Amino acid sequence: MQYHIRAEIPADYLQIRALNQDAFARNTEAELVEKLRQEKSYIPGLSLVAVSGQKAIGHLLLSPVQITSNSSDPKESLALAPMAVATGYQKMGIGGALIKAAKIKALQQGYTSIIVLGHPAYYPRYGFKPASHFKIHCPFPVPDEAFMAIELIPEALLDSPGTVIYPSPFMELED
């Protein structure tokens, strides 16, 4: 099966909504994407879609976040959320390809790290480590092994301890 990855365009929005609803079997992530698009900090080039023919089969969104602490200036980073692959296309490498493309796009935009709250058996395949390794914490209670970070350049998170400050739509999520 052939597909390519590109930045989303407005014509993709309905397919991306349906894709997130399908992959997560609920509306939460689809609504999160729509709310994040309305944020001033939203960067269109960091919302990526995997397309086969005219069909969106995967989506990944990176949103700017800050890592703050009392002892240093805030550090800019990105949050990877959500990432969805259509149910009929899972376990085919599309999610991994989206992550690899997201790393490249993040670097091109000047970001040096990515934070993710996700499956602890999946994201480490792509270089993510528990964020606690970098002394970075989530603002809400989550399992340590599920809250991860990756440095896109060596030592990008060195001396960046603190708590991640997410855009408000993340903090308004309900399960």
PDB file of N, CA and C in Angstrom, residues 12-97:
ATOM      1  N   ASP A  12      -8.823  18.546   4.649  1.00  0.00           N
ATOM      2  CA  ASP A  12      -8.626  17.296   5.394  1.00  0.00           C
ATOM      3  C   ASP A  12      -9.407  17.245   6.701  1.00  0.00           C
ATOM      4  N   TYR A  13      -9.906  18.366   7.177  1.00  0.00           N
ATOM      5  CA  TYR A  13     -10.431  18.447   8.541  1.00  0.00           C
ATOM      6  C   TYR A  13     -11.506  17.404   8.848  1.00  0.00           C
ATOM      7  N   LEU A  14     -12.472  17.225   7.966  1.00  0.00           N
ATOM      8  CA  LEU A  14     -13.543  16.260   8.236  1.00  0.00           C
ATOM      9  C   LEU A  14     -13.007  14.838   8.282  1.00  0.00           C
ATOM     10  N   GLN A  15     -12.089  14.510   7.367  1.00  0.00           N
ATOM     11  CA  GLN A  15     -11.501  13.170   7.384  1.00  0.00           C
ATOM     12  C   GLN A  15     -10.667  12.953   8.645  1.00  0.00           C
ATOM     13  N   ILE A  16      -9.943  13.984   9.083  1.00  0.00           N
ATOM     14  CA  ILE A  16      -9.128  13.861  10.296  1.00  0.00           C
ATOM     15  C   ILE A  16     -10.029  13.674  11.513  1.00  0.00           C
ATOM     16  N   ARG A  17     -11.143  14.380  11.539  1.00  0.00           N
ATOM     17  CA  ARG A  17     -12.092  14.194  12.646  1.00  0.00           C
ATOM     18  C   ARG A  17     -12.592  12.749  12.672  1.00  0.00           C
ATOM     19  N   ALA A  18     -13.033  12.247  11.522  1.00  0.00           N
ATOM     20  CA  ALA A  18     -13.548  10.872  11.442  1.00  0.00           C
ATOM     21  C   ALA A  18     -12.458   9.852  11.781  1.00  0.00           C
ATOM     22  N   LEU A  19     -11.248  10.121  11.337  1.00  0.00           N
ATOM     23  CA  LEU A  19     -10.116   9.232  11.614  1.00  0.00           C
ATOM     24  C   LEU A  19      -9.861   9.125  13.115  1.00  0.00           C
ATOM     25  N   ASN A  20      -9.838  10.258  13.816  1.00  0.00           N
ATOM     26  CA  ASN A  20      -9.620  10.244  15.265  1.00  0.00           C
ATOM     27  C   ASN A  20     -10.779   9.566  15.992  1.00  0.00           C
ATOM     28  N   GLN A  21     -11.998   9.800  15.538  1.00  0.00           N
ATOM     29  CA  GLN A  21     -13.150   9.132  16.148  1.00  0.00           C
ATOM     30  C   GLN A  21     -13.053   7.620  15.958  1.00  0.00           C
ATOM     31  N   ASP A  22     -12.645   7.196  14.777  1.00  0.00           N
ATOM     32  CA  ASP A  22     -12.498   5.772  14.471  1.00  0.00           C
ATOM     33  C   ASP A  22     -11.391   5.141  15.308  1.00  0.00           C
ATOM     34  N   ALA A  23     -10.231   5.754  15.318  1.00  0.00           N
ATOM     35  CA  ALA A  23      -9.070   5.169  15.991  1.00  0.00           C
ATOM     36  C   ALA A  23      -9.250   5.092  17.504  1.00  0.00           C
ATOM     37  N   PHE A  24      -9.907   6.087  18.086  1.00  0.00           N
ATOM     38  CA  PHE A  24     -10.048   6.125  19.543  1.00  0.00           C
ATOM     39  C   PHE A  24     -11.432   5.678  20.027  1.00  0.00           C
ATOM     40  N   ALA A  25     -12.358   5.455  19.095  1.00  0.00           N
ATOM     41  CA  ALA A  25     -13.726   5.020  19.418  1.00  0.00           C
ATOM     42  C   ALA A  25     -14.414   5.981  20.396  1.00  0.00           C
ATOM     43  N   ARG A  26     -14.138   7.256  20.223  1.00  0.00           N
ATOM     44  CA  ARG A  26     -14.773   8.314  21.014  1.00  0.00           C
ATOM     45  C   ARG A  26     -14.491   9.647  20.330  1.00  0.00           C
ATOM     46  N   ASN A  27     -15.080  10.731  20.856  1.00  0.00           N
ATOM     47  CA  ASN A  27     -14.930  12.057  20.248  1.00  0.00           C
ATOM     48  C   ASN A  27     -13.820  12.906  20.852  1.00  0.00           C
ATOM     49  N   THR A  28     -13.286  12.515  21.992  1.00  0.00           N
ATOM     50  CA  THR A  28     -12.366  13.362  22.755  1.00  0.00           C
ATOM     51  C   THR A  28     -11.196  13.870  21.924  1.00  0.00           C
ATOM     52  N   GLU A  29     -10.490  12.971  21.249  1.00  0.00           N
ATOM     53  CA  GLU A  29      -9.304  13.372  20.490  1.00  0.00           C
ATOM     54  C   GLU A  29      -9.672  14.217  19.274  1.00  0.00           C
ATOM     55  N   ALA A  30     -10.778  13.890  18.619  1.00  0.00           N
ATOM     56  CA  ALA A  30     -11.228  14.689  17.472  1.00  0.00           C
ATOM     57  C   ALA A  30     -11.529  16.120  17.913  1.00  0.00           C
ATOM     58  N   GLU A  31     -12.180  16.260  19.056  1.00  0.00           N
ATOM     59  CA  GLU A  31     -12.487  17.590  19.579  1.00  0.00           C
ATOM     60  C   GLU A  31     -11.223  18.316  20.022  1.00  0.00           C
ATOM     61  N   LEU A  32     -10.267  17.580  20.575  1.00  0.00           N
ATOM     62  CA  LEU A  32      -8.996  18.185  20.970  1.00  0.00           C
ATOM     63  C   LEU A  32      -8.303  18.801  19.754  1.00  0.00           C
ATOM     64  N   VAL A  33      -8.242  18.066  18.653  1.00  0.00           N
ATOM     65  CA  VAL A  33      -7.608  18.584  17.432  1.00  0.00           C
ATOM     66  C   VAL A  33      -8.289  19.878  17.000  1.00  0.00           C
ATOM     67  N   GLU A  34      -9.607  19.879  16.987  1.00  0.00           N
ATOM     68  CA  GLU A  34     -10.339  21.066  16.545  1.00  0.00           C
ATOM     69  C   GLU A  34     -10.087  22.259  17.461  1.00  0.00           C
ATOM     70  N   LYS A  35     -10.029  22.022  18.760  1.00  0.00           N
ATOM     71  CA  LYS A  35      -9.758  23.114  19.705  1.00  0.00           C
ATOM     72  C   LYS A  35      -8.322  23.613  19.575  1.00  0.00           C
ATOM     73  N   LEU A  36      -7.381  22.701  19.378  1.00  0.00           N
ATOM     74  CA  LEU A  36      -5.979  23.116  19.249  1.00  0.00           C
ATOM     75  C   LEU A  36      -5.752  23.946  17.989  1.00  0.00           C
ATOM     76  N   ARG A  37      -6.501  23.677  16.933  1.00  0.00           N
ATOM     77  CA  ARG A  37      -6.390  24.488  15.715  1.00  0.00           C
ATOM     78  C   ARG A  37      -6.788  25.938  15.969  1.00  0.00           C
ATOM     79  N   GLN A  38      -7.604  26.174  16.983  1.00  0.00           N
ATOM     80  CA  GLN A  38      -8.067  27.526  17.295  1.00  0.00           C
ATOM     81  C   GLN A  38      -7.095  28.299  18.182  1.00  0.00           C
ATOM     82  N   GLU A  39      -6.107  27.616  18.741  1.00  0.00           N
ATOM     83  CA  GLU A  39      -5.135  28.263  19.623  1.00  0.00           C
ATOM     84  C   GLU A  39      -4.208  29.180  18.826  1.00  0.00           C
ATOM     85  N   LYS A  40      -3.802  30.298  19.440  1.00  0.00           N
ATOM     86  CA  LYS A  40      -2.844  31.204  18.783  1.00  0.00           C
ATOM     87  C   LYS A  40      -1.525  30.499  18.504  1.00  0.00           C
ATOM     88  N   SER A  41      -1.170  29.544  19.340  1.00  0.00           N
ATOM     89  CA  SER A  41       0.114  28.856  19.207  1.00  0.00           C
ATOM     90  C   SER A  41       0.110  27.759  18.140  1.00  0.00           C
ATOM     91  N   TYR A  42      -1.051  27.454  17.552  1.00  0.00           N
ATOM     92  CA  TYR A  42      -1.167  26.387  16.556  1.00  0.00           C
ATOM     93  C   TYR A  42      -0.252  26.656  15.363  1.00  0.00           C
ATOM     94  N   ILE A  43       0.489  25.623  14.956  1.00  0.00           N
ATOM     95  CA  ILE A  43       1.388  25.713  13.801  1.00  0.00           C
ATOM     96  C   ILE A  43       0.886  24.714  12.755  1.00  0.00           C
ATOM     97  N   PRO A  44       0.256  25.187  11.663  1.00  0.00           N
ATOM     98  CA  PRO A  44      -0.335  24.276  10.678  1.00  0.00           C
ATOM     99  C   PRO A  44       0.635  23.223  10.136  1.00  0.00           C
ATOM    100  N   GLY A  45       1.878  23.585   9.933  1.00  0.00           N
ATOM    101  CA  GLY A  45       2.852  22.640   9.393  1.00  0.00           C
ATOM    102  C   GLY A  45       3.204  21.506  10.327  1.00  0.00           C
ATOM    103  N   LEU A  46       2.722  21.565  11.577  1.00  0.00           N
ATOM    104  CA  LEU A  46       3.005  20.504  12.544  1.00  0.00           C
ATOM    105  C   LEU A  46       1.790  19.603  12.787  1.00  0.00           C
ATOM    106  N   SER A  47       0.795  19.722  11.929  1.00  0.00           N
ATOM    107  CA  SER A  47      -0.330  18.794  11.924  1.00  0.00           C
ATOM    108  C   SER A  47      -0.185  17.980  10.646  1.00  0.00           C
ATOM    109  N   LEU A  48       0.221  16.723  10.808  1.00  0.00           N
ATOM    110  CA  LEU A  48       0.592  15.891   9.665  1.00  0.00           C
ATOM    111  C   LEU A  48      -0.473  14.834   9.391  1.00  0.00           C
ATOM    112  N   VAL A  49      -0.668  14.558   8.115  1.00  0.00           N
ATOM    113  CA  VAL A  49      -1.650  13.559   7.710  1.00  0.00           C
ATOM    114  C   VAL A  49      -0.987  12.575   6.750  1.00  0.00           C
ATOM    115  N   ALA A  50      -1.263  11.288   6.965  1.00  0.00           N
ATOM    116  CA  ALA A  50      -0.834  10.239   6.040  1.00  0.00           C
ATOM    117  C   ALA A  50      -2.009   9.992   5.100  1.00  0.00           C
ATOM    118  N   VAL A  51      -1.737  10.059   3.805  1.00  0.00           N
ATOM    119  CA  VAL A  51      -2.796   9.978   2.801  1.00  0.00           C
ATOM    120  C   VAL A  51      -2.499   8.850   1.821  1.00  0.00           C
ATOM    121  N   SER A  52      -3.514   8.021   1.569  1.00  0.00           N
ATOM    122  CA  SER A  52      -3.445   6.988   0.539  1.00  0.00           C
ATOM    123  C   SER A  52      -4.536   7.314  -0.471  1.00  0.00           C
ATOM    124  N   GLY A  53      -4.133   7.639  -1.696  1.00  0.00           N
ATOM    125  CA  GLY A  53      -5.100   8.141  -2.667  1.00  0.00           C
ATOM    126  C   GLY A  53      -5.620   9.475  -2.176  1.00  0.00           C
ATOM    127  N   GLN A  54      -6.912   9.563  -1.965  1.00  0.00           N
ATOM    128  CA  GLN A  54      -7.521  10.783  -1.415  1.00  0.00           C
ATOM    129  C   GLN A  54      -7.963  10.594   0.033  1.00  0.00           C
ATOM    130  N   LYS A  55      -7.588   9.455   0.635  1.00  0.00           N
ATOM    131  CA  LYS A  55      -8.082   9.110   1.970  1.00  0.00           C
ATOM    132  C   LYS A  55      -7.037   9.357   3.048  1.00  0.00           C
ATOM    133  N   ALA A  56      -7.430  10.074   4.103  1.00  0.00           N
ATOM    134  CA  ALA A  56      -6.572  10.260   5.275  1.00  0.00           C
ATOM    135  C   ALA A  56      -6.592   8.961   6.072  1.00  0.00           C
ATOM    136  N   ILE A  57      -5.407   8.358   6.246  1.00  0.00           N
ATOM    137  CA  ILE A  57      -5.326   7.088   6.979  1.00  0.00           C
ATOM    138  C   ILE A  57      -4.535   7.222   8.282  1.00  0.00           C
ATOM    139  N   GLY A  58      -3.917   8.376   8.488  1.00  0.00           N
ATOM    140  CA  GLY A  58      -3.176   8.625   9.720  1.00  0.00           C
ATOM    141  C   GLY A  58      -3.070  10.113   9.971  1.00  0.00           C
ATOM    142  N   HIS A  59      -2.954  10.476  11.241  1.00  0.00           N
ATOM    143  CA  HIS A  59      -2.837  11.886  11.610  1.00  0.00           C
ATOM    144  C   HIS A  59      -2.015  12.007  12.879  1.00  0.00           C
ATOM    145  N   LEU A  60      -1.203  13.038  12.949  1.00  0.00           N
ATOM    146  CA  LEU A  60      -0.396  13.343  14.133  1.00  0.00           C
ATOM    147  C   LEU A  60      -0.351  14.851  14.283  1.00  0.00           C
ATOM    148  N   LEU A  61      -0.539  15.316  15.511  1.00  0.00           N
ATOM    149  CA  LEU A  61      -0.499  16.748  15.791  1.00  0.00           C
ATOM    150  C   LEU A  61       0.568  17.046  16.834  1.00  0.00           C
ATOM    151  N   LEU A  62       1.406  18.036  16.544  1.00  0.00           N
ATOM    152  CA  LEU A  62       2.380  18.562  17.500  1.00  0.00           C
ATOM    153  C   LEU A  62       1.932  19.959  17.899  1.00  0.00           C
ATOM    154  N   SER A  63       1.894  20.216  19.196  1.00  0.00           N
ATOM    155  CA  SER A  63       1.487  21.527  19.712  1.00  0.00           C
ATOM    156  C   SER A  63       2.578  22.097  20.605  1.00  0.00           C
ATOM    157  N   PRO A  64       2.859  23.394  20.486  1.00  0.00           N
ATOM    158  CA  PRO A  64       3.865  24.006  21.355  1.00  0.00           C
ATOM    159  C   PRO A  64       3.471  23.928  22.832  1.00  0.00           C
ATOM    160  N   VAL A  65       4.455  23.589  23.650  1.00  0.00           N
ATOM    161  CA  VAL A  65       4.304  23.576  25.107  1.00  0.00           C
ATOM    162  C   VAL A  65       5.538  24.233  25.709  1.00  0.00           C
ATOM    163  N   GLN A  66       5.471  24.510  26.989  1.00  0.00           N
ATOM    164  CA  GLN A  66       6.633  25.018  27.713  1.00  0.00           C
ATOM    165  C   GLN A  66       6.919  24.099  28.886  1.00  0.00           C
ATOM    166  N   ILE A  67       8.204  23.966  29.190  1.00  0.00           N
ATOM    167  CA  ILE A  67       8.636  23.262  30.391  1.00  0.00           C
ATOM    168  C   ILE A  67       9.099  24.347  31.348  1.00  0.00           C
ATOM    169  N   THR A  68       8.398  24.481  32.464  1.00  0.00           N
ATOM    170  CA  THR A  68       8.699  25.574  33.388  1.00  0.00           C
ATOM    171  C   THR A  68       9.209  25.048  34.722  1.00  0.00           C
ATOM    172  N   SER A  69      10.057  25.852  35.328  1.00  0.00           N
ATOM    173  CA  SER A  69      10.520  25.570  36.688  1.00  0.00           C
ATOM    174  C   SER A  69      10.752  26.904  37.380  1.00  0.00           C
ATOM    175  N   ASN A  70      10.909  26.856  38.679  1.00  0.00           N
ATOM    176  CA  ASN A  70      11.145  28.081  39.445  1.00  0.00           C
ATOM    177  C   ASN A  70      12.558  28.604  39.270  1.00  0.00           C
ATOM    178  N   SER A  71      13.473  27.744  38.822  1.00  0.00           N
ATOM    179  CA  SER A  71      14.887  28.126  38.814  1.00  0.00           C
ATOM    180  C   SER A  71      15.447  28.489  37.443  1.00  0.00           C
ATOM    181  N   SER A  72      14.654  28.359  36.376  1.00  0.00           N
ATOM    182  CA  SER A  72      15.194  28.679  35.052  1.00  0.00           C
ATOM    183  C   SER A  72      14.094  29.222  34.148  1.00  0.00           C
ATOM    184  N   ASP A  73      14.510  29.778  33.020  1.00  0.00           N
ATOM    185  CA  ASP A  73      13.550  30.276  32.041  1.00  0.00           C
ATOM    186  C   ASP A  73      12.789  29.102  31.431  1.00  0.00           C
ATOM    187  N   PRO A  74      11.553  29.328  30.986  1.00  0.00           N
ATOM    188  CA  PRO A  74      10.803  28.245  30.348  1.00  0.00           C
ATOM    189  C   PRO A  74      11.537  27.711  29.123  1.00  0.00           C
ATOM    190  N   LYS A  75      11.404  26.424  28.896  1.00  0.00           N
ATOM    191  CA  LYS A  75      12.014  25.758  27.745  1.00  0.00           C
ATOM    192  C   LYS A  75      10.890  25.410  26.773  1.00  0.00           C
ATOM    193  N   GLU A  76      11.070  25.760  25.502  1.00  0.00           N
ATOM    194  CA  GLU A  76      10.070  25.445  24.485  1.00  0.00           C
ATOM    195  C   GLU A  76      10.194  23.980  24.076  1.00  0.00           C
ATOM    196  N   SER A  77       9.061  23.332  23.875  1.00  0.00           N
ATOM    197  CA  SER A  77       9.027  21.954  23.406  1.00  0.00           C
ATOM    198  C   SER A  77       7.730  21.768  22.632  1.00  0.00           C
ATOM    199  N   LEU A  78       7.464  20.551  22.228  1.00  0.00           N
ATOM    200  CA  LEU A  78       6.227  20.221  21.527  1.00  0.00           C
ATOM    201  C   LEU A  78       5.567  19.034  22.210  1.00  0.00           C
ATOM    202  N   ALA A  79       4.243  19.019  22.218  1.00  0.00           N
ATOM    203  CA  ALA A  79       3.484  17.862  22.693  1.00  0.00           C
ATOM    204  C   ALA A  79       2.960  17.111  21.484  1.00  0.00           C
ATOM    205  N   LEU A  80       3.185  15.812  21.456  1.00  0.00           N
ATOM    206  CA  LEU A  80       2.655  14.953  20.406  1.00  0.00           C
ATOM    207  C   LEU A  80       1.327  14.400  20.915  1.00  0.00           C
ATOM    208  N   ALA A  81       0.238  14.893  20.351  1.00  0.00           N
ATOM    209  CA  ALA A  81      -1.089  14.402  20.737  1.00  0.00           C
ATOM    210  C   ALA A  81      -2.149  15.123  19.925  1.00  0.00           C
ATOM    211  N   PRO A  82      -3.078  14.397  19.426  1.00  0.00           N
ATOM    212  CA  PRO A  82      -3.104  12.952  19.365  1.00  0.00           C
ATOM    213  C   PRO A  82      -2.376  12.426  18.136  1.00  0.00           C
ATOM    214  N   MET A  83      -2.203  11.112  18.111  1.00  0.00           N
ATOM    215  CA  MET A  83      -1.756  10.423  16.904  1.00  0.00           C
ATOM    216  C   MET A  83      -2.760   9.302  16.665  1.00  0.00           C
ATOM    217  N   ALA A  84      -3.257   9.222  15.449  1.00  0.00           N
ATOM    218  CA  ALA A  84      -4.269   8.219  15.124  1.00  0.00           C
ATOM    219  C   ALA A  84      -3.970   7.592  13.773  1.00  0.00           C
ATOM    220  N   VAL A  85      -4.209   6.299  13.686  1.00  0.00           N
ATOM    221  CA  VAL A  85      -4.140   5.577  12.419  1.00  0.00           C
ATOM    222  C   VAL A  85      -5.465   4.838  12.270  1.00  0.00           C
ATOM    223  N   ALA A  86      -6.064   4.924  11.094  1.00  0.00           N
ATOM    224  CA  ALA A  86      -7.352   4.273  10.845  1.00  0.00           C
ATOM    225  C   ALA A  86      -7.255   2.782  11.164  1.00  0.00           C
ATOM    226  N   THR A  87      -8.324   2.235  11.722  1.00  0.00           N
ATOM    227  CA  THR A  87      -8.283   0.850  12.202  1.00  0.00           C
ATOM    228  C   THR A  87      -7.867  -0.148  11.126  1.00  0.00           C
ATOM    229  N   GLY A  88      -8.251   0.033   9.915  1.00  0.00           N
ATOM    230  CA  GLY A  88      -7.870  -0.900   8.860  1.00  0.00           C
ATOM    231  C   GLY A  88      -6.435  -0.762   8.387  1.00  0.00           C
ATOM    232  N   TYR A  89      -5.721   0.217   8.915  1.00  0.00           N
ATOM    233  CA  TYR A  89      -4.351   0.497   8.467  1.00  0.00           C
ATOM    234  C   TYR A  89      -3.333   0.423   9.603  1.00  0.00           C
ATOM    235  N   GLN A  90      -3.754  -0.041  10.769  1.00  0.00           N
ATOM    236  CA  GLN A  90      -2.835  -0.129  11.903  1.00  0.00           C
ATOM    237  C   GLN A  90      -1.874  -1.298  11.729  1.00  0.00           C
ATOM    238  N   LYS A  91      -0.751  -1.213  12.427  1.00  0.00           N
ATOM    239  CA  LYS A  91       0.305  -2.227  12.404  1.00  0.00           C
ATOM    240  C   LYS A  91       0.933  -2.380  11.014  1.00  0.00           C
ATOM    241  N   MET A  92       0.974  -1.259  10.273  1.00  0.00           N
ATOM    242  CA  MET A  92       1.587  -1.243   8.946  1.00  0.00           C
ATOM    243  C   MET A  92       2.721  -0.227   8.870  1.00  0.00           C
ATOM    244  N   GLY A  93       3.112   0.353  10.008  1.00  0.00           N
ATOM    245  CA  GLY A  93       4.218   1.306  10.033  1.00  0.00           C
ATOM    246  C   GLY A  93       3.830   2.755   9.809  1.00  0.00           C
ATOM    247  N   ILE A  94       2.555   3.028   9.682  1.00  0.00           N
ATOM    248  CA  ILE A  94       2.111   4.395   9.403  1.00  0.00           C
ATOM    249  C   ILE A  94       2.353   5.308  10.601  1.00  0.00           C
ATOM    250  N   GLY A  95       2.052   4.824  11.802  1.00  0.00           N
ATOM    251  CA  GLY A  95       2.307   5.619  13.004  1.00  0.00           C
ATOM    252  C   GLY A  95       3.780   5.954  13.143  1.00  0.00           C
ATOM    253  N   GLY A  96       4.638   4.964  12.920  1.00  0.00           N
ATOM    254  CA  GLY A  96       6.085   5.200  12.988  1.00  0.00           C
ATOM    255  C   GLY A  96       6.544   6.195  11.945  1.00  0.00           C
ATOM    256  N   ALA A  97       5.984   6.101  10.743  1.00  0.00           N
ATOM    257  CA  ALA A  97       6.345   7.047   9.684  1.00  0.00           C
ATOM    258  C   ALA A  97       5.894   8.462  10.052  1.00  0.00           C
TER     259      ALA A  97
END
